[in-house]
Amino acid sequence: MTILGITNGMLVTASETSHADILIEDDKIKAIGKDVTKGAQKIIDAQGKYIFPGAIDAHTHLDLPFMGTSSSDDFLTGTKAALFGGTTSIIDFAFQTQGKSLHEGLEIWHKKAAGLSLADYGFHMVVTDFNDDTSKEIENLVTREGITSFKTFMAYKNALMINDRQMIGLMNEVKKYGALVSVHAENGDLADSLIQQHRSAGFLAPEYHAKSRPPIVEAEATGRAIDLAYLGDHQLYIVHLTCESALNRVREACKRNQRVLVETCVQYLLLDDSLYKRPNFEGAKWVMSPPLRTTEDQHALWSGIEQGLIQTVATDHCPFCLKQKELGKNDFSKIPNGAPGIEHRVELMFSEGVLKKRISLNTLVEVCCANPAKIFGLYPKKGTLAVGADADIVIFDPYEKHTISAKTHHMNCDYSAYEGWEVTGRVKCVLLRGQIAIENGQCLLKNGFGKYLARKPTF
Ligand code: URP
Ligand code: ZN
Ligand code: ZN
């Protein structure tokens, strides 16, 4: 048995902040309190540091074939970068190939992750073709395969998009087993029409990506998905919500006592659409869907977190190197959509969120750790510091300053979306299931240490 102790740290959960020591036996937290670390074989002194639960990124795309190429981080490089930033579990998206079964898609993603992933990982199942056959697969996926969330795309016409009738069918089926439907909410037809208009007019630069997907494209689809869920009395999780007008659709839903769960991503809180105007195709770095919005939208999102309208902050990590982005050099609609971010979410949320008094320290833990765990069936094994929980622990120095750069990050991407940003606060040491994962700037885990997280329905 391995016995580890962490002393003198300030423990931060979604609800409390307190000085206490932690005793870890093998992979679990055995005790929390004063003087509980006697008998430990190794003591980590966390004087002056915060102790967070390992963070959970519920929206990543590792090794995703997309728009004629593949996201540049696989399960090894992506989860290593995640660990360096204090994220110990991810929930990635396993895609169904249209015309093939959901189980085949899941199998492919298991093969991508097994033997490589350093962090623990679960999968959302992306349903790109809902029909009588795929409908029959849902029960088995929920009850035997540990898949309790099903993602739909209302955008990416002629690729991933499903229609409303399919979404209603999926919601009805998923509800039978207590699982959850999540949605990428953009009106795919409207976006497609604007893309064609811009292309025909010869507007081909990256900024026309954003102009083809204005807030109303997102707000309309958000409202429609919410209405479909309301009529069927379904839970709904909206991924990567970006703007005030979409958030207002959630507000409207609250007024009629509907519960809608909302995720935003750190880039929508911190980066704005002026980046698309950068010369020499640089704007392509931030081409993602939905696109970055205005500073007013950022303000609305921070308020949305405080108001409890937004429950989770993820990354939608979907990196492409600059050469890959150049697929759209002469046509913005061919730029692979997505950006790197898995590594810096916690540090950015601390530096830009907590230190700038936009959110409390406990809210950081709530949106990055506890809520994703609760919503996606991992709590209290993950997402909190409690006796019996997995010893997924982040030791965080709130004072150390550092500068984010592609030169020093661990993501397999040749640019950073936050190049040159100086942040205060740094992840110093990370434990995953009681094993030291990150220490002294090194990753100490063997490839494939990460375990598949078979999840249980929560609704
Ligand atoms: O631009 C993005 N977000 N790329 C990843 C796929 C998605 O829509 O989530
Ligand atoms: Zn999306
Ligand atoms: Zn995504």
CSV table of C-alpha atoms and ligand atoms in Angstrom, one decimal:
chain,number,residue,atom,x,y,z
A,1,MET,CA,0.0,0.0,0.0
A,2,THR,CA,1.3,3.5,-0.9
A,3,ILE,CA,0.6,6.1,1.7
A,4,LEU,CA,1.1,9.8,0.9
A,5,GLY,CA,0.4,12.9,2.9
A,6,ILE,CA,-0.1,16.5,1.8
A,7,THR,CA,0.3,19.0,4.6
A,8,ASN,CA,-0.3,22.8,5.2
A,9,GLY,CA,-2.3,23.4,2.1
A,10,MET,CA,-5.5,25.5,1.8
A,11,LEU,CA,-8.2,23.1,0.5
A,12,VAL,CA,-10.7,24.5,-1.9
A,13,THR,CA,-13.9,22.8,-3.0
A,14,ALA,CA,-17.0,24.2,-4.6
A,15,SER,CA,-18.4,25.0,-1.2
A,16,GLU,CA,-15.6,25.5,1.3
A,17,THR,CA,-12.1,26.8,1.7
A,18,SER,CA,-10.2,25.4,4.7
A,19,HIS,CA,-6.7,24.6,6.1
A,20,ALA,CA,-6.3,20.9,6.4
A,21,ASP,CA,-4.0,18.0,5.7
A,22,ILE,CA,-4.8,15.1,3.4
A,23,LEU,CA,-3.9,11.4,3.8
A,24,ILE,CA,-3.9,9.3,0.6
A,25,GLU,CA,-3.9,5.5,0.7
A,26,ASP,CA,-3.3,4.0,-2.8
A,27,ASP,CA,-5.7,5.8,-5.1
A,28,LYS,CA,-8.1,7.3,-2.7
A,29,ILE,CA,-8.3,10.1,-0.2
A,30,LYS,CA,-8.3,8.3,3.2
A,31,ALA,CA,-8.6,11.2,5.6
A,32,ILE,CA,-8.8,15.0,5.6
A,33,GLY,CA,-8.1,17.1,8.8
A,34,LYS,CA,-5.5,18.1,11.3
A,35,ASP,CA,-2.6,15.7,11.9
A,36,VAL,CA,-3.9,13.0,9.7
A,37,THR,CA,-0.7,12.3,7.8
A,38,LYS,CA,1.1,10.1,10.4
A,39,GLY,CA,2.5,7.0,8.8
A,40,ALA,CA,2.8,8.5,5.3
A,41,GLN,CA,5.7,7.3,3.3
A,42,LYS,CA,6.1,10.6,1.6
A,43,ILE,CA,4.9,14.1,2.6
A,44,ILE,CA,4.3,16.9,0.2
A,45,ASP,CA,4.4,20.3,1.9
A,46,ALA,CA,1.9,22.6,0.4
A,47,GLN,CA,2.5,25.6,2.6
A,48,GLY,CA,1.2,28.7,0.9
A,49,LYS,CA,-0.6,26.7,-1.8
A,50,TYR,CA,-4.1,26.0,-2.8
A,51,ILE,CA,-5.3,22.4,-3.1
A,52,PHE,CA,-8.0,21.9,-5.8
A,53,PRO,CA,-9.7,18.7,-6.8
A,54,GLY,CA,-8.4,17.5,-10.2
A,55,ALA,CA,-10.2,19.5,-12.8
A,56,ILE,CA,-12.5,17.9,-15.4
A,57,ASP,CA,-12.6,19.1,-19.0
A,58,ALA,CA,-16.0,17.9,-20.3
A,59,HIS,CA,-15.3,19.1,-23.8
A,60,THR,CA,-12.2,18.0,-25.7
A,61,HIS,CA,-11.5,16.6,-29.2
A,62,LEU,CA,-8.4,14.5,-29.2
A,63,ASP,CA,-7.3,12.8,-32.4
A,64,LEU,CA,-10.5,14.0,-34.2
A,65,PRO,CA,-10.7,13.6,-38.0
A,66,PHE,CA,-12.3,16.9,-39.0
A,67,MET,CA,-12.5,19.1,-42.0
A,68,GLY,CA,-10.0,17.2,-44.0
A,69,THR,CA,-7.4,16.8,-41.3
A,70,SER,CA,-7.1,15.6,-37.7
A,71,SER,CA,-6.8,17.6,-34.5
A,72,SER,CA,-3.1,17.7,-33.7
A,73,ASP,CA,-3.2,16.4,-30.1
A,74,ASP,CA,-3.8,12.7,-29.6
A,75,PHE,CA,-4.7,11.1,-26.3
A,76,LEU,CA,-1.0,11.1,-25.2
A,77,THR,CA,0.0,14.6,-26.0
A,78,GLY,CA,-3.4,16.1,-25.2
A,79,THR,CA,-3.8,14.5,-21.8
A,80,LYS,CA,-0.2,15.2,-20.9
A,81,ALA,CA,-0.9,18.9,-21.5
A,82,ALA,CA,-4.1,18.6,-19.6
A,83,LEU,CA,-2.3,17.2,-16.6
A,84,PHE,CA,0.3,20.0,-16.7
A,85,GLY,CA,-2.7,22.4,-16.3
A,86,GLY,CA,-4.4,20.5,-13.5
A,87,THR,CA,-7.0,18.7,-15.5
A,88,THR,CA,-7.0,15.0,-14.4
A,89,SER,CA,-10.1,13.8,-16.3
A,90,ILE,CA,-11.5,14.6,-19.7
A,91,ILE,CA,-14.7,13.7,-21.5
A,92,ASP,CA,-13.9,13.5,-25.1
A,93,PHE,CA,-16.4,13.0,-28.0
A,94,ALA,CA,-16.7,9.7,-29.8
A,95,PHE,CA,-18.2,10.3,-33.2
A,96,GLN,CA,-20.6,8.1,-35.0
A,97,THR,CA,-19.7,7.9,-38.7
A,98,GLN,CA,-22.9,8.6,-40.7
A,99,GLY,CA,-24.2,5.3,-42.0
A,100,LYS,CA,-22.4,3.3,-39.3
A,101,SER,CA,-23.4,2.3,-35.8
A,102,LEU,CA,-22.8,4.2,-32.6
A,103,HIS,CA,-21.0,1.2,-31.2
A,104,GLU,CA,-18.5,1.3,-34.1
A,105,GLY,CA,-17.8,4.9,-33.4
A,106,LEU,CA,-17.3,4.2,-29.7
A,107,GLU,CA,-14.9,1.3,-30.4
A,108,ILE,CA,-12.8,3.6,-32.6
A,109,TRP,CA,-12.4,6.1,-29.8
A,110,HIS,CA,-11.6,3.4,-27.2
A,111,LYS,CA,-8.8,2.3,-29.5
A,112,LYS,CA,-7.5,5.9,-29.8
A,113,ALA,CA,-7.4,6.4,-26.0
A,114,ALA,CA,-6.4,3.0,-24.6
A,115,GLY,CA,-2.6,2.6,-23.9
A,116,LEU,CA,-2.0,6.3,-24.5
A,117,SER,CA,-4.2,8.5,-22.3
A,118,LEU,CA,-2.4,9.8,-19.2
A,119,ALA,CA,-5.5,11.4,-17.7
A,120,ASP,CA,-8.7,9.5,-16.9
A,121,TYR,CA,-11.2,9.8,-19.7
A,122,GLY,CA,-14.9,9.2,-20.6
A,123,PHE,CA,-16.7,9.7,-23.8
A,124,HIS,CA,-19.8,11.5,-24.9
A,125,MET,CA,-21.4,9.8,-27.9
A,126,VAL,CA,-21.9,12.0,-30.9
A,127,VAL,CA,-25.0,11.0,-32.8
A,128,THR,CA,-24.6,12.1,-36.4
A,129,ASP,CA,-27.4,9.9,-37.8
A,130,PHE,CA,-30.3,9.1,-35.6
A,131,ASN,CA,-32.6,6.4,-37.0
A,132,ASP,CA,-34.4,3.2,-36.0
A,133,ASP,CA,-31.1,1.3,-35.8
A,134,THR,CA,-29.1,3.8,-33.8
A,135,SER,CA,-32.1,4.3,-31.5
A,136,LYS,CA,-31.9,0.6,-30.5
A,137,GLU,CA,-28.2,1.1,-29.5
A,138,ILE,CA,-28.9,3.8,-26.8
A,139,GLU,CA,-29.9,1.4,-24.0
A,140,ASN,CA,-26.8,-0.7,-24.3
A,141,LEU,CA,-24.6,2.3,-24.5
A,142,VAL,CA,-26.0,3.8,-21.3
A,143,THR,CA,-26.4,0.6,-19.2
A,144,ARG,CA,-23.3,-1.3,-20.4
A,145,GLU,CA,-20.9,1.0,-22.0
A,146,GLY,CA,-20.9,3.9,-19.4
A,147,ILE,CA,-22.0,6.5,-22.0
A,148,THR,CA,-24.5,8.7,-20.4
A,149,SER,CA,-24.4,11.8,-22.6
A,150,PHE,CA,-25.2,12.1,-26.3
A,151,LYS,CA,-24.2,15.0,-28.4
A,152,THR,CA,-25.9,16.4,-31.4
A,153,PHE,CA,-24.8,19.1,-33.9
A,154,MET,CA,-27.4,21.5,-35.2
A,155,ALA,CA,-24.6,22.9,-37.4
A,156,TYR,CA,-22.0,21.6,-39.9
A,157,LYS,CA,-24.5,21.0,-42.6
A,158,ASN,CA,-23.8,18.0,-44.8
A,159,ALA,CA,-21.3,16.7,-42.3
A,160,LEU,CA,-22.4,16.3,-38.7
A,161,MET,CA,-25.7,18.1,-38.5
A,162,ILE,CA,-28.9,16.2,-37.7
A,163,ASN,CA,-32.4,17.6,-38.1
A,164,ASP,CA,-35.0,18.5,-35.4
A,165,ARG,CA,-37.0,15.4,-35.9
A,166,GLN,CA,-33.9,13.3,-35.2
A,167,MET,CA,-33.0,15.4,-32.2
A,168,ILE,CA,-36.5,14.9,-30.8
A,169,GLY,CA,-36.2,11.1,-31.3
A,170,LEU,CA,-32.9,11.0,-29.6
A,171,MET,CA,-34.1,13.1,-26.7
A,172,ASN,CA,-37.1,10.7,-26.2
A,173,GLU,CA,-34.9,7.6,-26.3
A,174,VAL,CA,-32.1,8.9,-24.1
A,175,LYS,CA,-34.6,10.0,-21.5
A,176,LYS,CA,-35.8,6.4,-21.0
A,177,TYR,CA,-32.4,5.6,-19.5
A,178,GLY,CA,-31.7,8.7,-17.4
A,179,ALA,CA,-29.0,10.0,-19.8
A,180,LEU,CA,-28.5,13.5,-21.2
A,181,VAL,CA,-28.6,15.1,-24.6
A,182,SER,CA,-26.1,17.9,-25.3
A,183,VAL,CA,-26.2,20.2,-28.3
A,184,HIS,CA,-23.9,22.3,-30.4
A,185,ALA,CA,-26.4,25.0,-31.0
A,186,GLU,CA,-25.9,26.9,-34.3
A,187,ASN,CA,-28.5,27.1,-37.1
A,188,GLY,CA,-26.6,25.1,-39.7
A,189,ASP,CA,-28.8,26.2,-42.7
A,190,LEU,CA,-28.4,29.9,-41.8
A,191,ALA,CA,-24.6,29.6,-41.3
A,192,ASP,CA,-24.4,27.7,-44.6
A,193,SER,CA,-26.3,30.4,-46.4
A,194,LEU,CA,-24.2,33.2,-45.0
A,195,ILE,CA,-21.0,31.2,-45.8
A,196,GLN,CA,-22.1,30.9,-49.5
A,197,GLN,CA,-23.0,34.6,-49.6
A,198,HIS,CA,-19.6,35.6,-48.4
A,199,ARG,CA,-17.8,33.2,-50.7
A,200,SER,CA,-19.8,34.4,-53.7
A,201,ALA,CA,-19.0,38.0,-52.9
A,202,GLY,CA,-15.3,37.1,-52.7
A,203,PHE,CA,-15.0,37.6,-49.0
A,204,LEU,CA,-12.7,34.8,-48.1
A,205,ALA,CA,-10.5,36.0,-45.2
A,206,PRO,CA,-10.8,34.4,-41.7
A,207,GLU,CA,-12.9,37.3,-40.3
A,208,TYR,CA,-15.8,36.1,-42.6
A,209,HIS,CA,-15.9,32.9,-40.6
A,210,ALA,CA,-17.3,35.0,-37.7
A,211,LYS,CA,-19.4,37.1,-40.0
A,212,SER,CA,-21.0,33.9,-41.3
A,213,ARG,CA,-21.9,32.8,-37.8
A,214,PRO,CA,-23.3,35.9,-36.0
A,215,PRO,CA,-24.9,35.6,-32.5
A,216,ILE,CA,-28.4,35.2,-34.0
A,217,VAL,CA,-27.2,31.9,-35.7
A,218,GLU,CA,-26.4,30.6,-32.2
A,219,ALA,CA,-29.3,32.2,-30.3
A,220,GLU,CA,-31.9,30.8,-32.7
A,221,ALA,CA,-30.6,27.3,-32.4
A,222,THR,CA,-30.2,27.6,-28.7
A,223,GLY,CA,-33.8,28.7,-28.3
A,224,ARG,CA,-35.0,25.9,-30.6
A,225,ALA,CA,-33.1,23.2,-28.8
A,226,ILE,CA,-34.5,24.6,-25.5
A,227,ASP,CA,-38.0,24.5,-26.9
A,228,LEU,CA,-37.7,21.0,-28.1
A,229,ALA,CA,-36.4,19.9,-24.7
A,230,TYR,CA,-39.2,21.8,-23.0
A,231,LEU,CA,-42.0,20.2,-25.0
A,232,GLY,CA,-40.7,16.7,-24.2
A,233,ASP,CA,-39.8,17.6,-20.6
A,234,HIS,CA,-36.2,16.7,-21.2
A,235,GLN,CA,-32.9,17.8,-19.6
A,236,LEU,CA,-30.6,19.6,-22.0
A,237,TYR,CA,-26.9,20.5,-21.9
A,238,ILE,CA,-25.8,23.3,-24.2
A,239,VAL,CA,-22.1,23.1,-25.1
A,240,HIS,CA,-19.9,26.1,-25.7
A,241,LEU,CA,-22.4,28.9,-25.3
A,242,THR,CA,-20.7,32.1,-26.4
A,243,CYS,CA,-22.9,35.2,-26.3
A,244,GLU,CA,-25.5,37.2,-24.5
A,245,SER,CA,-28.3,36.6,-27.0
A,246,ALA,CA,-28.0,32.9,-26.6
A,247,LEU,CA,-27.8,33.2,-22.9
A,248,ASN,CA,-31.0,35.2,-22.9
A,249,ARG,CA,-32.7,32.2,-24.4
A,250,VAL,CA,-31.6,30.3,-21.3
A,251,ARG,CA,-32.9,33.1,-19.1
A,252,GLU,CA,-36.3,32.8,-20.9
A,253,ALA,CA,-36.3,29.1,-20.2
A,254,CYS,CA,-35.6,29.7,-16.5
A,255,LYS,CA,-38.6,32.0,-16.4
A,256,ARG,CA,-40.8,29.1,-17.3
A,257,ASN,CA,-39.0,26.9,-14.7
A,258,GLN,CA,-37.2,24.9,-17.3
A,259,ARG,CA,-33.8,23.6,-16.2
A,260,VAL,CA,-31.2,24.0,-18.9
A,261,LEU,CA,-27.5,23.2,-18.3
A,262,VAL,CA,-25.0,25.4,-19.9
A,263,GLU,CA,-21.3,25.2,-20.7
A,264,THR,CA,-19.1,28.0,-21.9
A,265,CYS,CA,-15.4,27.7,-22.7
A,266,VAL,CA,-12.5,29.8,-21.4
A,267,GLN,CA,-11.8,31.3,-24.8
A,268,TYR,CA,-15.3,32.9,-24.9
A,269,LEU,CA,-14.7,34.5,-21.5
A,270,LEU,CA,-11.3,35.9,-22.4
A,271,LEU,CA,-10.8,36.4,-26.2
A,272,ASP,CA,-12.8,38.6,-28.5
A,273,ASP,CA,-13.6,38.8,-32.2
A,274,SER,CA,-11.1,41.6,-32.9
A,275,LEU,CA,-8.5,38.8,-33.3
A,276,TYR,CA,-10.1,37.8,-36.6
A,277,LYS,CA,-8.8,41.0,-38.1
A,278,ARG,CA,-5.2,40.2,-37.5
A,279,PRO,CA,-3.2,40.4,-40.8
A,280,ASN,CA,-1.5,37.7,-42.7
A,281,PHE,CA,-4.1,35.0,-42.0
A,282,GLU,CA,-3.3,35.1,-38.3
A,283,GLY,CA,-7.0,35.3,-37.5
A,284,ALA,CA,-7.2,31.7,-38.6
A,285,LYS,CA,-5.7,30.7,-35.2
A,286,TRP,CA,-9.0,31.5,-33.6
A,287,VAL,CA,-11.4,30.1,-36.2
A,288,MET,CA,-13.7,28.0,-34.2
A,289,SER,CA,-17.4,27.4,-34.0
A,290,PRO,CA,-19.2,29.3,-32.6
A,291,PRO,CA,-16.7,32.1,-33.2
A,292,LEU,CA,-15.3,34.5,-30.6
A,293,ARG,CA,-17.7,37.3,-29.7
A,294,THR,CA,-17.5,40.8,-28.3
A,295,THR,CA,-16.3,42.1,-25.0
A,296,GLU,CA,-19.9,42.7,-24.0
A,297,ASP,CA,-20.6,39.1,-24.6
A,298,GLN,CA,-17.7,38.1,-22.4
A,299,HIS,CA,-19.2,40.3,-19.6
A,300,ALA,CA,-22.5,38.6,-20.0
A,301,LEU,CA,-20.9,35.1,-19.7
A,302,TRP,CA,-19.0,36.0,-16.5
A,303,SER,CA,-22.3,37.3,-15.1
A,304,GLY,CA,-24.0,34.2,-16.3
A,305,ILE,CA,-21.6,32.1,-14.2
A,306,GLU,CA,-22.2,34.3,-11.2
A,307,GLN,CA,-26.0,34.1,-11.8
A,308,GLY,CA,-25.9,30.3,-11.9
A,309,LEU,CA,-27.1,30.2,-15.6
A,310,ILE,CA,-23.8,28.7,-16.7
A,311,GLN,CA,-22.7,25.6,-14.8
A,312,THR,CA,-19.4,24.6,-16.5
A,313,VAL,CA,-16.3,26.0,-18.1
A,314,ALA,CA,-14.6,23.7,-20.6
A,315,THR,CA,-12.1,24.2,-23.4
A,316,ASP,CA,-13.5,22.6,-26.6
A,317,HIS,CA,-9.8,21.8,-27.1
A,318,CYS,CA,-9.5,21.0,-30.8
A,319,PRO,CA,-6.0,22.1,-31.9
A,320,PHE,CA,-4.7,22.4,-35.5
A,321,CYS,CA,-1.2,23.5,-36.4
A,322,LEU,CA,-0.7,26.5,-38.6
A,323,LYS,CA,0.0,24.3,-41.7
A,324,GLN,CA,-3.4,22.6,-41.1
A,325,LYS,CA,-5.1,26.0,-40.7
A,326,GLU,CA,-3.7,26.9,-44.1
A,327,LEU,CA,-6.2,24.4,-45.7
A,328,GLY,CA,-8.4,27.5,-45.6
A,329,LYS,CA,-5.8,30.0,-46.8
A,330,ASN,CA,-8.0,31.0,-49.8
A,331,ASP,CA,-11.3,30.2,-48.3
A,332,PHE,CA,-12.3,30.8,-44.6
A,333,SER,CA,-14.9,28.0,-44.8
A,334,LYS,CA,-12.1,25.4,-45.2
A,335,ILE,CA,-10.1,26.5,-42.2
A,336,PRO,CA,-10.3,23.6,-39.7
A,337,ASN,CA,-12.5,24.8,-36.8
A,338,GLY,CA,-10.9,24.7,-33.4
A,339,ALA,CA,-8.2,25.9,-31.2
A,340,PRO,CA,-5.8,24.6,-28.4
A,341,GLY,CA,-6.7,25.3,-24.8
A,342,ILE,CA,-6.7,22.1,-22.7
A,343,GLU,CA,-3.6,23.1,-20.8
A,344,HIS,CA,-4.4,26.6,-19.4
A,345,ARG,CA,-8.0,26.6,-18.3
A,346,VAL,CA,-7.5,26.4,-14.6
A,347,GLU,CA,-4.6,28.9,-14.6
A,348,LEU,CA,-6.5,31.4,-16.8
A,349,MET,CA,-9.7,31.0,-14.7
A,350,PHE,CA,-7.7,31.8,-11.6
A,351,SER,CA,-5.6,34.7,-13.0
A,352,GLU,CA,-8.4,36.3,-15.1
A,353,GLY,CA,-11.4,35.1,-13.1
A,354,VAL,CA,-10.5,34.9,-9.4
A,355,LEU,CA,-7.8,37.5,-9.2
A,356,LYS,CA,-9.8,40.0,-11.3
A,357,LYS,CA,-12.8,39.3,-8.9
A,358,ARG,CA,-15.1,38.1,-11.7
A,359,ILE,CA,-15.6,34.8,-9.8
A,360,SER,CA,-14.8,33.4,-6.4
A,361,LEU,CA,-12.2,30.7,-5.8
A,362,ASN,CA,-15.0,28.3,-4.9
A,363,THR,CA,-16.8,29.1,-8.2
A,364,LEU,CA,-13.7,28.2,-10.1
A,365,VAL,CA,-13.7,24.8,-8.5
A,366,GLU,CA,-17.5,24.6,-9.1
A,367,VAL,CA,-17.4,25.2,-12.8
A,368,CYS,CA,-14.1,23.4,-13.6
A,369,CYS,CA,-14.4,20.4,-11.2
A,370,ALA,CA,-17.5,19.8,-9.3
A,371,ASN,CA,-20.3,20.7,-11.8
A,372,PRO,CA,-18.8,18.7,-14.7
A,373,ALA,CA,-18.5,15.7,-12.3
A,374,LYS,CA,-22.1,16.1,-11.1
A,375,ILE,CA,-23.7,16.6,-14.5
A,376,PHE,CA,-21.8,13.8,-16.2
A,377,GLY,CA,-22.0,11.1,-13.5
A,378,LEU,CA,-18.6,11.2,-11.9
A,379,TYR,CA,-19.3,12.8,-8.6
A,380,PRO,CA,-18.1,12.4,-5.8
A,381,LYS,CA,-15.5,10.0,-7.1
A,382,LYS,CA,-14.2,13.0,-9.1
A,383,GLY,CA,-14.7,16.8,-8.8
A,384,THR,CA,-14.2,17.2,-5.0
A,385,LEU,CA,-11.8,16.7,-2.1
A,386,ALA,CA,-13.6,14.2,0.2
A,387,VAL,CA,-12.8,11.0,2.0
A,388,GLY,CA,-13.4,8.1,-0.4
A,389,ALA,CA,-12.9,10.2,-3.5
A,390,ASP,CA,-10.2,9.5,-6.0
A,391,ALA,CA,-7.0,11.2,-5.0
A,392,ASP,CA,-7.0,13.5,-8.0
A,393,ILE,CA,-5.4,16.6,-6.5
A,394,VAL,CA,-3.9,19.8,-7.8
A,395,ILE,CA,-1.4,21.8,-5.8
A,396,PHE,CA,-1.5,25.4,-7.0
A,397,ASP,CA,0.8,28.3,-6.2
A,398,PRO,CA,-1.4,31.4,-6.3
A,399,TYR,CA,1.6,33.8,-6.6
A,400,GLU,CA,3.9,32.4,-9.2
A,401,LYS,CA,3.7,34.4,-12.4
A,402,HIS,CA,4.4,32.9,-15.8
A,403,THR,CA,3.9,33.6,-19.5
A,404,ILE,CA,1.9,31.4,-21.7
A,405,SER,CA,3.7,30.5,-24.9
A,406,ALA,CA,3.8,27.8,-27.6
A,407,LYS,CA,7.5,27.6,-26.9
A,408,THR,CA,6.8,26.2,-23.4
A,409,HIS,CA,3.4,24.6,-23.6
A,410,HIS,CA,2.9,20.9,-23.8
A,411,MET,CA,0.1,20.8,-26.4
A,412,ASN,CA,1.1,19.5,-29.8
A,413,CYS,CA,0.3,22.8,-31.5
A,414,ASP,CA,2.7,25.3,-32.9
A,415,TYR,CA,0.8,28.3,-31.6
A,416,SER,CA,-0.9,29.3,-28.4
A,417,ALA,CA,-4.3,31.1,-28.4
A,418,TYR,CA,-2.9,33.1,-25.5
A,419,GLU,CA,0.6,33.8,-26.7
A,420,GLY,CA,2.4,36.2,-24.4
A,421,TRP,CA,-0.3,36.3,-21.7
A,422,GLU,CA,1.2,36.8,-18.3
A,423,VAL,CA,-0.8,34.8,-15.7
A,424,THR,CA,-0.5,34.8,-12.0
A,425,GLY,CA,-0.9,31.3,-10.4
A,426,ARG,CA,0.6,28.1,-11.5
A,427,VAL,CA,-0.1,24.4,-11.2
A,428,LYS,CA,2.9,22.9,-9.4
A,429,CYS,CA,2.0,19.3,-8.6
A,430,VAL,CA,-0.8,17.1,-9.8
A,431,LEU,CA,-1.9,13.7,-8.4
A,432,LEU,CA,-4.1,11.3,-10.3
A,433,ARG,CA,-5.6,8.5,-8.3
A,434,GLY,CA,-2.8,8.9,-5.7
A,435,GLN,CA,0.0,8.8,-8.2
A,436,ILE,CA,2.2,11.8,-8.7
A,437,ALA,CA,1.5,12.8,-12.3
A,438,ILE,CA,3.2,16.2,-12.5
A,439,GLU,CA,6.1,17.3,-10.2
A,440,ASN,CA,9.0,19.7,-10.8
A,441,GLY,CA,7.8,20.4,-14.4
A,442,GLN,CA,7.9,16.7,-15.3
A,443,CYS,CA,5.2,14.2,-16.2
A,444,LEU,CA,5.8,11.1,-14.2
A,445,LEU,CA,3.1,8.8,-15.4
A,446,LYS,CA,3.5,5.9,-17.9
A,447,ASN,CA,1.6,6.1,-21.2
A,448,GLY,CA,-1.8,4.6,-20.7
A,449,PHE,CA,-2.1,5.3,-17.0
A,450,GLY,CA,-5.5,7.0,-17.6
A,451,LYS,CA,-8.5,4.8,-17.0
A,452,TYR,CA,-11.7,4.7,-18.9
A,453,LEU,CA,-14.5,6.3,-16.9
A,454,ALA,CA,-17.7,4.3,-17.4
A,455,ARG,CA,-20.3,6.7,-16.1
A,456,LYS,CA,-23.7,6.2,-14.5
A,457,PRO,CA,-26.9,8.1,-15.5
A,458,THR,CA,-27.7,11.0,-13.2
A,459,PHE,CA,-31.1,12.1,-14.5
B,1,URP,O1,-14.6,24.9,-33.7
B,1,URP,C1,-14.8,24.0,-33.0
B,1,URP,N1,-15.6,24.2,-31.9
B,1,URP,N2,-14.3,22.8,-33.3
B,1,URP,C2,-14.6,21.5,-32.6
B,1,URP,C3,-15.9,20.9,-33.0
B,1,URP,C4,-17.0,21.6,-32.3
B,1,URP,O2,-17.8,22.2,-32.9
B,1,URP,O3,-17.1,21.5,-31.1
B,2,ZN,ZN,-19.2,22.4,-31.2
B,3,ZN,ZN,-16.4,20.7,-29.5
